[in-house]
Amino acid sequence: MAATIRRRLQRGAASTAVAALVLAALTASQAPGATEAAAARKHEPAPPADTPIDGGSTYFTDRPPHHRPAPPRDAHGPGQGTPLGTGPAEAGLPATVLAAYKKAASAVHASDPGCRLPWQLLAGIGKVESGQARGGAVDAEGTTLQPILGPQLNGHGFARITDTDGGRYDGDLTHDRAVGPMQFIPSTWSNGGLDGTGWGADGNGDGKKDPNNVFDAALAAGRYLCAGGRDLSDQDDLDRAILGYNNSEDYLRTVLSWYTFYRHGTHEVPDGRGVLPVHRDGAGSGAHHDDASGTPGRKPGKGGSGTGKPGKPGKDRPSHPGRPGGSGTGDTPGGTGTPEPKPTPETPTGPARLTALERVGDKDLSATAGTEFAASPRVRAKDAAGKAVSGARVRFALPTSTGARFPGDATAVTVTTDKDGLATAPMLRAGDKTGAFTIRATAVGRTAPAVAFGATVKAKPAPKADKLARTSDKELTATAGQAFAEDAVEVEATYQGKVAAGAAVTATMVTDDPKKPVENDKGPYFKDPEATGDDKDKPVRTLTGLTTDADGLLKLPKIYTDMHAGTFLLRLTTADGAVLTVKLKVAAPAGT
């Protein structure tokens, strides 16, 4: 590629004292999600306060051009060396990267429509974090051709994060580094999510969660931006989401300027032909950006404090572009130029009148583990006069401890009421965990009392088996003091003539009393596979918890013998009354 990527600017200072201040700001601020105050305003959990998504790492500070992109008029085929549209080069987005942003926004909208995530916001963050995956240097599946790694997060100007992934994602065995086109730190990708399993996502459906893949990374970023009940058409929520990604006012301004630019029009260009960022520092100079480079000495971003610590509005905290009284910053040297206006929040009509939520239906919800609930929680929004309120946002939230989930593996979704004031949660699926839990419906941004729905997940009924039969008629023999052949006893379980998969079977060595056989105290026996020390060879003559496989087959563990000779009985039973008695013949040792 002829063009080169310039080094991104380091916003932090390297001294220990400044690094400590940065870490304090990161942990005490809104990163990586809405603050507890914001959560209280929304009556729902906020993302955990932790290190930002990119670890407070470096980022590109290029600003978009002052002129607005024109909608594309022409199109050219891929691989022709020309953009697939017209307009400023900066408005061209690589085809695969653009597809990833749009697919991620569509997926998030399906699972959390109340978030109102625009794909242009993902594009703005992708531009600032990685220059749209280095101008679209990705393969056909969306994976970067070369790793995109941030500097080592060693506490010198950035957060200090010792290695959490064994170098799996970033190749660094001492400290973490931000990884991929959306610059996730490994600890956040793998275990930093609301449910403790990480923000990592599979955006291209290949069964893998790869931060180096733009489809996976874009979906993960979209879900993070929407976490904690955010509505990104609300300016405060939008700001919190971006600051959660990187807690810097300069970062916020830069992302918003690109977001606004892309909202005015973009066009598609072939992969690898996107514009590469070059920081303009007044002289147009810069250094080549190398993979895994953590070289100190880069200058703080224009208008930033150099520490990443937010200042106070009206004093040392730069004002937002486009806000009254704000100076704004363009991309000309010195920070002057036409301010970039912020997107205008979409304000729904009617929800301000909402004073109450009313539950629709009086039956609690129930489902069997691993299946869908037959009905979904449903509420009606009303005003003080008892009339239905349309356009109100209602948040349905589950306890994270339950295994139940909304589409997209979400524990919370936001739904807008229809013309009749009704809000119905999307399909809810039960997990494997059984028991009761509560679903809460709250009015987003309003103080109306929450509505609770009781829900219960019941255990799957045990598979039935009304017949057991051996799969072989071979006589079972052994010599006293020795063991029977491996897998000597195999049985098949059926129910009403069909294979009974997963059926529970109990195996007991019994006496030959025809009226009431009981557990034998001599002869063949099993060993406890979990026993240790002196107990590992202790005879066990009853085994429970045995289950048949997918084909209804069960091979019993190895059977041992003591020094008693004779014919002994092994009795196999199921809860549904199936009984099979197997004869085990033990011969006396030779010469006795």
PDB file of C-alpha atoms in Angstrom, residues 46-212:
ATOM      1  CA  ALA A  46     -25.124   0.539  34.335  1.00  0.00           C
ATOM      2  CA  PRO A  47     -22.078  -1.141  32.818  1.00  0.00           C
ATOM      3  CA  PRO A  48     -19.400  -1.730  35.435  1.00  0.00           C
ATOM      4  CA  ALA A  49     -16.987   1.138  36.106  1.00  0.00           C
ATOM      5  CA  ASP A  50     -13.666  -0.070  34.737  1.00  0.00           C
ATOM      6  CA  THR A  51     -10.937   0.738  32.253  1.00  0.00           C
ATOM      7  CA  PRO A  52     -12.194   2.138  28.918  1.00  0.00           C
ATOM      8  CA  ILE A  53     -12.724  -0.217  25.998  1.00  0.00           C
ATOM      9  CA  ASP A  54      -9.424   0.767  24.348  1.00  0.00           C
ATOM     10  CA  GLY A  55      -7.536   1.028  27.652  1.00  0.00           C
ATOM     11  CA  GLY A  56      -7.086   4.779  27.300  1.00  0.00           C
ATOM     12  CA  SER A  57      -4.803   4.036  24.372  1.00  0.00           C
ATOM     13  CA  THR A  58      -3.769   6.324  21.539  1.00  0.00           C
ATOM     14  CA  TYR A  59      -6.073   7.347  18.717  1.00  0.00           C
ATOM     15  CA  PHE A  60      -6.076   9.290  15.454  1.00  0.00           C
ATOM     16  CA  THR A  61      -6.880  12.988  15.859  1.00  0.00           C
ATOM     17  CA  ASP A  62      -7.578  13.839  12.211  1.00  0.00           C
ATOM     18  CA  ARG A  63     -10.728  15.898  11.717  1.00  0.00           C
ATOM     19  CA  PRO A  64     -13.065  15.641   8.718  1.00  0.00           C
ATOM     20  CA  PRO A  65     -12.952  18.297   5.987  1.00  0.00           C
ATOM     21  CA  HIS A  66     -15.127  21.374   6.374  1.00  0.00           C
ATOM     22  CA  HIS A  67     -17.164  20.746   3.217  1.00  0.00           C
ATOM     23  CA  ARG A  68     -19.974  18.249   3.437  1.00  0.00           C
ATOM     24  CA  PRO A  69     -19.854  15.011   1.455  1.00  0.00           C
ATOM     25  CA  ALA A  70     -22.256  14.848  -1.428  1.00  0.00           C
ATOM     26  CA  PRO A  71     -24.441  11.780  -1.895  1.00  0.00           C
ATOM     27  CA  PRO A  72     -22.843   9.393  -4.428  1.00  0.00           C
ATOM     28  CA  ARG A  73     -24.026   9.799  -7.992  1.00  0.00           C
ATOM     29  CA  ASP A  74     -21.985   7.192  -9.855  1.00  0.00           C
ATOM     30  CA  ALA A  75     -20.817   3.705  -9.083  1.00  0.00           C
ATOM     31  CA  HIS A  76     -17.900   1.708 -10.359  1.00  0.00           C
ATOM     32  CA  GLY A  77     -17.174  -1.961  -9.973  1.00  0.00           C
ATOM     33  CA  PRO A  78     -14.839  -3.218  -7.283  1.00  0.00           C
ATOM     34  CA  GLY A  79     -11.237  -3.565  -8.280  1.00  0.00           C
ATOM     35  CA  GLN A  80     -11.359  -0.801 -10.923  1.00  0.00           C
ATOM     36  CA  GLY A  81      -9.141   1.496  -8.861  1.00  0.00           C
ATOM     37  CA  THR A  82     -11.834   4.137  -8.571  1.00  0.00           C
ATOM     38  CA  PRO A  83     -14.249   4.928  -5.750  1.00  0.00           C
ATOM     39  CA  LEU A  84     -17.709   3.390  -5.880  1.00  0.00           C
ATOM     40  CA  GLY A  85     -19.252   6.846  -5.748  1.00  0.00           C
ATOM     41  CA  THR A  86     -18.346  10.518  -5.756  1.00  0.00           C
ATOM     42  CA  GLY A  87     -17.616  13.069  -3.075  1.00  0.00           C
ATOM     43  CA  PRO A  88     -14.653  13.843  -0.816  1.00  0.00           C
ATOM     44  CA  ALA A  89     -12.171  11.011  -0.466  1.00  0.00           C
ATOM     45  CA  GLU A  90     -12.641  11.162   3.313  1.00  0.00           C
ATOM     46  CA  ALA A  91     -16.299  10.171   2.848  1.00  0.00           C
ATOM     47  CA  GLY A  92     -15.335   6.900   1.188  1.00  0.00           C
ATOM     48  CA  LEU A  93     -15.670   3.835   3.411  1.00  0.00           C
ATOM     49  CA  PRO A  94     -14.085   0.458   2.508  1.00  0.00           C
ATOM     50  CA  ALA A  95     -16.761  -1.944   1.302  1.00  0.00           C
ATOM     51  CA  THR A  96     -16.264  -4.737   3.860  1.00  0.00           C
ATOM     52  CA  VAL A  97     -15.824  -2.307   6.754  1.00  0.00           C
ATOM     53  CA  LEU A  98     -18.965  -0.415   5.748  1.00  0.00           C
ATOM     54  CA  ALA A  99     -20.900  -3.693   5.500  1.00  0.00           C
ATOM     55  CA  ALA A 100     -19.709  -4.650   8.994  1.00  0.00           C
ATOM     56  CA  TYR A 101     -20.946  -1.377  10.513  1.00  0.00           C
ATOM     57  CA  LYS A 102     -24.357  -1.661   8.863  1.00  0.00           C
ATOM     58  CA  LYS A 103     -24.749  -5.333   9.794  1.00  0.00           C
ATOM     59  CA  ALA A 104     -23.824  -4.628  13.412  1.00  0.00           C
ATOM     60  CA  ALA A 105     -26.269  -1.723  13.675  1.00  0.00           C
ATOM     61  CA  SER A 106     -29.026  -3.869  12.189  1.00  0.00           C
ATOM     62  CA  ALA A 107     -28.343  -6.704  14.668  1.00  0.00           C
ATOM     63  CA  VAL A 108     -28.349  -4.338  17.637  1.00  0.00           C
ATOM     64  CA  HIS A 109     -31.564  -2.710  16.433  1.00  0.00           C
ATOM     65  CA  ALA A 110     -33.244  -6.143  16.293  1.00  0.00           C
ATOM     66  CA  SER A 111     -32.279  -6.984  19.886  1.00  0.00           C
ATOM     67  CA  ASP A 112     -32.373  -3.466  21.391  1.00  0.00           C
ATOM     68  CA  PRO A 113     -34.387  -1.094  19.179  1.00  0.00           C
ATOM     69  CA  GLY A 114     -34.636   1.491  21.961  1.00  0.00           C
ATOM     70  CA  CYS A 115     -30.904   2.168  21.770  1.00  0.00           C
ATOM     71  CA  ARG A 116     -31.276   3.698  18.274  1.00  0.00           C
ATOM     72  CA  LEU A 117     -27.688   2.877  17.319  1.00  0.00           C
ATOM     73  CA  PRO A 118     -26.701   4.557  14.017  1.00  0.00           C
ATOM     74  CA  TRP A 119     -24.058   2.780  11.954  1.00  0.00           C
ATOM     75  CA  GLN A 120     -22.384   6.144  11.367  1.00  0.00           C
ATOM     76  CA  LEU A 121     -21.403   6.195  15.062  1.00  0.00           C
ATOM     77  CA  LEU A 122     -19.551   2.903  14.627  1.00  0.00           C
ATOM     78  CA  ALA A 123     -17.894   4.409  11.555  1.00  0.00           C
ATOM     79  CA  GLY A 124     -16.847   7.468  13.566  1.00  0.00           C
ATOM     80  CA  ILE A 125     -15.264   5.319  16.267  1.00  0.00           C
ATOM     81  CA  GLY A 126     -13.670   3.011  13.695  1.00  0.00           C
ATOM     82  CA  LYS A 127     -12.155   6.032  11.955  1.00  0.00           C
ATOM     83  CA  VAL A 128     -10.635   7.394  15.151  1.00  0.00           C
ATOM     84  CA  GLU A 129      -9.520   4.035  16.568  1.00  0.00           C
ATOM     85  CA  SER A 130      -7.946   2.418  13.499  1.00  0.00           C
ATOM     86  CA  GLY A 131      -8.510   4.556  10.406  1.00  0.00           C
ATOM     87  CA  GLN A 132     -11.290   2.180   9.257  1.00  0.00           C
ATOM     88  CA  ALA A 133      -9.066  -0.888   9.725  1.00  0.00           C
ATOM     89  CA  ARG A 134      -6.172   0.850   7.970  1.00  0.00           C
ATOM     90  CA  GLY A 135      -8.212   1.929   5.000  1.00  0.00           C
ATOM     91  CA  GLY A 136      -9.983  -1.417   4.725  1.00  0.00           C
ATOM     92  CA  ALA A 137      -6.944  -3.723   4.828  1.00  0.00           C
ATOM     93  CA  VAL A 138      -9.101  -6.788   5.537  1.00  0.00           C
ATOM     94  CA  ASP A 139      -9.754 -10.103   3.832  1.00  0.00           C
ATOM     95  CA  ALA A 140     -13.063 -11.262   2.408  1.00  0.00           C
ATOM     96  CA  GLU A 141     -14.207 -12.455   5.856  1.00  0.00           C
ATOM     97  CA  GLY A 142     -13.429  -9.067   7.449  1.00  0.00           C
ATOM     98  CA  THR A 143     -10.264 -10.071   9.319  1.00  0.00           C
ATOM     99  CA  THR A 144      -7.377  -7.589   9.240  1.00  0.00           C
ATOM    100  CA  LEU A 145      -4.517  -8.590   6.957  1.00  0.00           C
ATOM    101  CA  GLN A 146      -2.044  -7.605   9.671  1.00  0.00           C
ATOM    102  CA  PRO A 147      -2.607  -7.140  13.421  1.00  0.00           C
ATOM    103  CA  ILE A 148      -3.667  -3.676  14.531  1.00  0.00           C
ATOM    104  CA  LEU A 149      -2.205  -3.243  17.999  1.00  0.00           C
ATOM    105  CA  GLY A 150      -2.133  -0.294  20.351  1.00  0.00           C
ATOM    106  CA  PRO A 151       0.795   0.600  22.596  1.00  0.00           C
ATOM    107  CA  GLN A 152       1.678  -1.506  25.604  1.00  0.00           C
ATOM    108  CA  LEU A 153      -0.695  -0.630  28.476  1.00  0.00           C
ATOM    109  CA  ASN A 154       2.060  -0.374  31.038  1.00  0.00           C
ATOM    110  CA  GLY A 155       0.806   2.659  32.994  1.00  0.00           C
ATOM    111  CA  HIS A 156       3.060   5.153  31.229  1.00  0.00           C
ATOM    112  CA  GLY A 157       0.505   7.564  29.834  1.00  0.00           C
ATOM    113  CA  PHE A 158      -2.171   4.886  29.594  1.00  0.00           C
ATOM    114  CA  ALA A 159      -3.979   2.506  31.903  1.00  0.00           C
ATOM    115  CA  ARG A 160      -1.764  -0.196  33.397  1.00  0.00           C
ATOM    116  CA  ILE A 161      -3.081  -3.652  32.537  1.00  0.00           C
ATOM    117  CA  THR A 162      -0.833  -6.650  33.010  1.00  0.00           C
ATOM    118  CA  ASP A 163      -1.297  -9.527  30.584  1.00  0.00           C
ATOM    119  CA  THR A 164      -4.741 -11.160  30.823  1.00  0.00           C
ATOM    120  CA  ASP A 165      -4.850 -13.304  27.679  1.00  0.00           C
ATOM    121  CA  GLY A 166      -1.469 -15.043  27.652  1.00  0.00           C
ATOM    122  CA  GLY A 167      -0.718 -13.148  24.462  1.00  0.00           C
ATOM    123  CA  ARG A 168      -3.597 -14.846  22.632  1.00  0.00           C
ATOM    124  CA  TYR A 169      -4.944 -11.659  21.055  1.00  0.00           C
ATOM    125  CA  ASP A 170      -2.084  -9.149  21.290  1.00  0.00           C
ATOM    126  CA  GLY A 171       1.033 -11.334  21.341  1.00  0.00           C
ATOM    127  CA  ASP A 172       2.227  -9.610  24.522  1.00  0.00           C
ATOM    128  CA  LEU A 173       2.992 -11.749  27.571  1.00  0.00           C
ATOM    129  CA  THR A 174       3.655  -8.863  29.974  1.00  0.00           C
ATOM    130  CA  HIS A 175       0.928  -6.267  29.372  1.00  0.00           C
ATOM    131  CA  ASP A 176      -2.270  -5.998  27.374  1.00  0.00           C
ATOM    132  CA  ARG A 177      -2.582  -3.922  24.195  1.00  0.00           C
ATOM    133  CA  ALA A 178      -5.698  -2.698  22.419  1.00  0.00           C
ATOM    134  CA  VAL A 179      -6.452  -5.057  19.523  1.00  0.00           C
ATOM    135  CA  GLY A 180      -8.190  -4.885  16.155  1.00  0.00           C
ATOM    136  CA  PRO A 181     -10.133  -2.335  14.125  1.00  0.00           C
ATOM    137  CA  MET A 182     -12.219  -1.231  17.136  1.00  0.00           C
ATOM    138  CA  GLN A 183      -9.280  -1.487  19.585  1.00  0.00           C
ATOM    139  CA  PHE A 184     -10.649  -3.737  22.329  1.00  0.00           C
ATOM    140  CA  ILE A 185      -8.281  -4.616  25.153  1.00  0.00           C
ATOM    141  CA  PRO A 186      -8.124  -8.413  25.638  1.00  0.00           C
ATOM    142  CA  SER A 187      -9.472  -8.335  29.200  1.00  0.00           C
ATOM    143  CA  THR A 188     -12.549  -6.407  28.033  1.00  0.00           C
ATOM    144  CA  TRP A 189     -13.077  -8.604  24.998  1.00  0.00           C
ATOM    145  CA  SER A 190     -12.922 -11.851  26.947  1.00  0.00           C
ATOM    146  CA  ASN A 191     -14.339 -11.084  30.421  1.00  0.00           C
ATOM    147  CA  GLY A 192     -15.317  -7.423  30.766  1.00  0.00           C
ATOM    148  CA  GLY A 193     -19.012  -7.636  29.833  1.00  0.00           C
ATOM    149  CA  LEU A 194     -22.054  -7.124  32.040  1.00  0.00           C
ATOM    150  CA  ASP A 195     -22.471 -10.867  32.534  1.00  0.00           C
ATOM    151  CA  GLY A 196     -18.781 -11.496  33.180  1.00  0.00           C
ATOM    152  CA  THR A 197     -18.228 -13.333  29.892  1.00  0.00           C
ATOM    153  CA  GLY A 198     -16.853 -10.393  27.928  1.00  0.00           C
ATOM    154  CA  TRP A 199     -17.984  -8.020  25.203  1.00  0.00           C
ATOM    155  CA  GLY A 200     -16.622 -10.263  22.453  1.00  0.00           C
ATOM    156  CA  ALA A 201     -19.171 -11.087  19.742  1.00  0.00           C
ATOM    157  CA  ASP A 202     -19.530 -13.219  16.616  1.00  0.00           C
ATOM    158  CA  GLY A 203     -20.685 -10.756  13.983  1.00  0.00           C
ATOM    159  CA  ASN A 204     -20.065 -12.833  10.859  1.00  0.00           C
ATOM    160  CA  GLY A 205     -21.538 -16.107  12.108  1.00  0.00           C
ATOM    161  CA  ASP A 206     -18.384 -18.198  11.779  1.00  0.00           C
ATOM    162  CA  GLY A 207     -18.612 -19.457  15.373  1.00  0.00           C
ATOM    163  CA  LYS A 208     -15.599 -17.442  16.538  1.00  0.00           C
ATOM    164  CA  LYS A 209     -15.255 -14.182  18.473  1.00  0.00           C
ATOM    165  CA  ASP A 210     -12.229 -12.455  17.003  1.00  0.00           C
ATOM    166  CA  PRO A 211     -11.359  -8.826  17.889  1.00  0.00           C
ATOM    167  CA  ASN A 212      -9.294  -8.706  14.681  1.00  0.00           C
TER     168      ASN A 212
END
